[in-house]
Amino acid sequence: MQTVNISDAKANLSRLVDLAANGEPFIIARAGKPLVKVIPLDPSPPAQARRVGFMAGQFSVPDHFDRIDGGKIEHLFGTDT
């Protein structure tokens, strides 16, 4: 693992961060004494996007669904009163 002096790390931070992000961690030292270890973060799992139409063809909705009156609803589902 590469050890980098703190002044060199300041001068080359962008390059060093790119190396660490690509799986090459490094240590930052001051006067030869290791201070910190820079390692890549575990990538978070991508959020699963909701897919429109993912259940297409698995069920059907009657054309008159939004026009069913209360009497038909009672007839379809019954009442417990």
PDB file of C-alpha atoms in Angstrom, residues 35-70:
ATOM      1  CA  LEU A  35      -2.021   9.280  10.139  1.00  0.00           C
ATOM      2  CA  VAL A  36      -4.938   8.091   8.013  1.00  0.00           C
ATOM      3  CA  LYS A  37      -5.837   5.381   5.553  1.00  0.00           C
ATOM      4  CA  VAL A  38      -7.882   6.399   2.531  1.00  0.00           C
ATOM      5  CA  ILE A  39     -10.024   3.577   1.158  1.00  0.00           C
ATOM      6  CA  PRO A  40     -12.936   3.487  -1.287  1.00  0.00           C
ATOM      7  CA  LEU A  41     -16.464   3.401   0.075  1.00  0.00           C
ATOM      8  CA  ASP A  42     -18.593   0.378  -0.682  1.00  0.00           C
ATOM      9  CA  PRO A  43     -20.913   1.361  -3.486  1.00  0.00           C
ATOM     10  CA  SER A  44     -24.465   1.644  -2.273  1.00  0.00           C
ATOM     11  CA  PRO A  45     -26.933  -0.528  -4.111  1.00  0.00           C
ATOM     12  CA  PRO A  46     -28.732   1.432  -6.787  1.00  0.00           C
ATOM     13  CA  ALA A  47     -32.297   2.337  -5.965  1.00  0.00           C
ATOM     14  CA  GLN A  48     -34.605   0.064  -7.871  1.00  0.00           C
ATOM     15  CA  ALA A  49     -36.725   2.147 -10.185  1.00  0.00           C
ATOM     16  CA  ARG A  50     -40.421   1.438 -10.269  1.00  0.00           C
ATOM     17  CA  ARG A  51     -41.327   0.070 -13.643  1.00  0.00           C
ATOM     18  CA  VAL A  52     -44.510   1.193 -15.316  1.00  0.00           C
ATOM     19  CA  GLY A  53     -46.462  -1.714 -16.724  1.00  0.00           C
ATOM     20  CA  PHE A  54     -44.547  -4.449 -14.895  1.00  0.00           C
ATOM     21  CA  MET A  55     -47.755  -6.454 -14.426  1.00  0.00           C
ATOM     22  CA  ALA A  56     -49.077  -5.962 -17.947  1.00  0.00           C
ATOM     23  CA  GLY A  57     -51.250  -8.864 -19.043  1.00  0.00           C
ATOM     24  CA  GLN A  58     -51.534 -10.404 -15.561  1.00  0.00           C
ATOM     25  CA  PHE A  59     -55.001  -9.005 -14.829  1.00  0.00           C
ATOM     26  CA  SER A  60     -57.647  -6.948 -16.541  1.00  0.00           C
ATOM     27  CA  VAL A  61     -59.797  -4.036 -15.442  1.00  0.00           C
ATOM     28  CA  PRO A  62     -63.312  -3.809 -16.884  1.00  0.00           C
ATOM     29  CA  ASP A  63     -63.942  -0.851 -19.179  1.00  0.00           C
ATOM     30  CA  HIS A  64     -66.821   0.302 -16.962  1.00  0.00           C
ATOM     31  CA  PHE A  65     -64.763   0.104 -13.734  1.00  0.00           C
ATOM     32  CA  ASP A  66     -65.064   3.804 -12.916  1.00  0.00           C
ATOM     33  CA  ARG A  67     -68.828   3.795 -13.585  1.00  0.00           C
ATOM     34  CA  ILE A  68     -69.915   0.913 -11.326  1.00  0.00           C
ATOM     35  CA  ASP A  69     -72.690   2.166  -9.049  1.00  0.00           C
ATOM     36  CA  GLY A  70     -73.102   1.441  -5.335  1.00  0.00           C
TER      37      GLY A  70
END
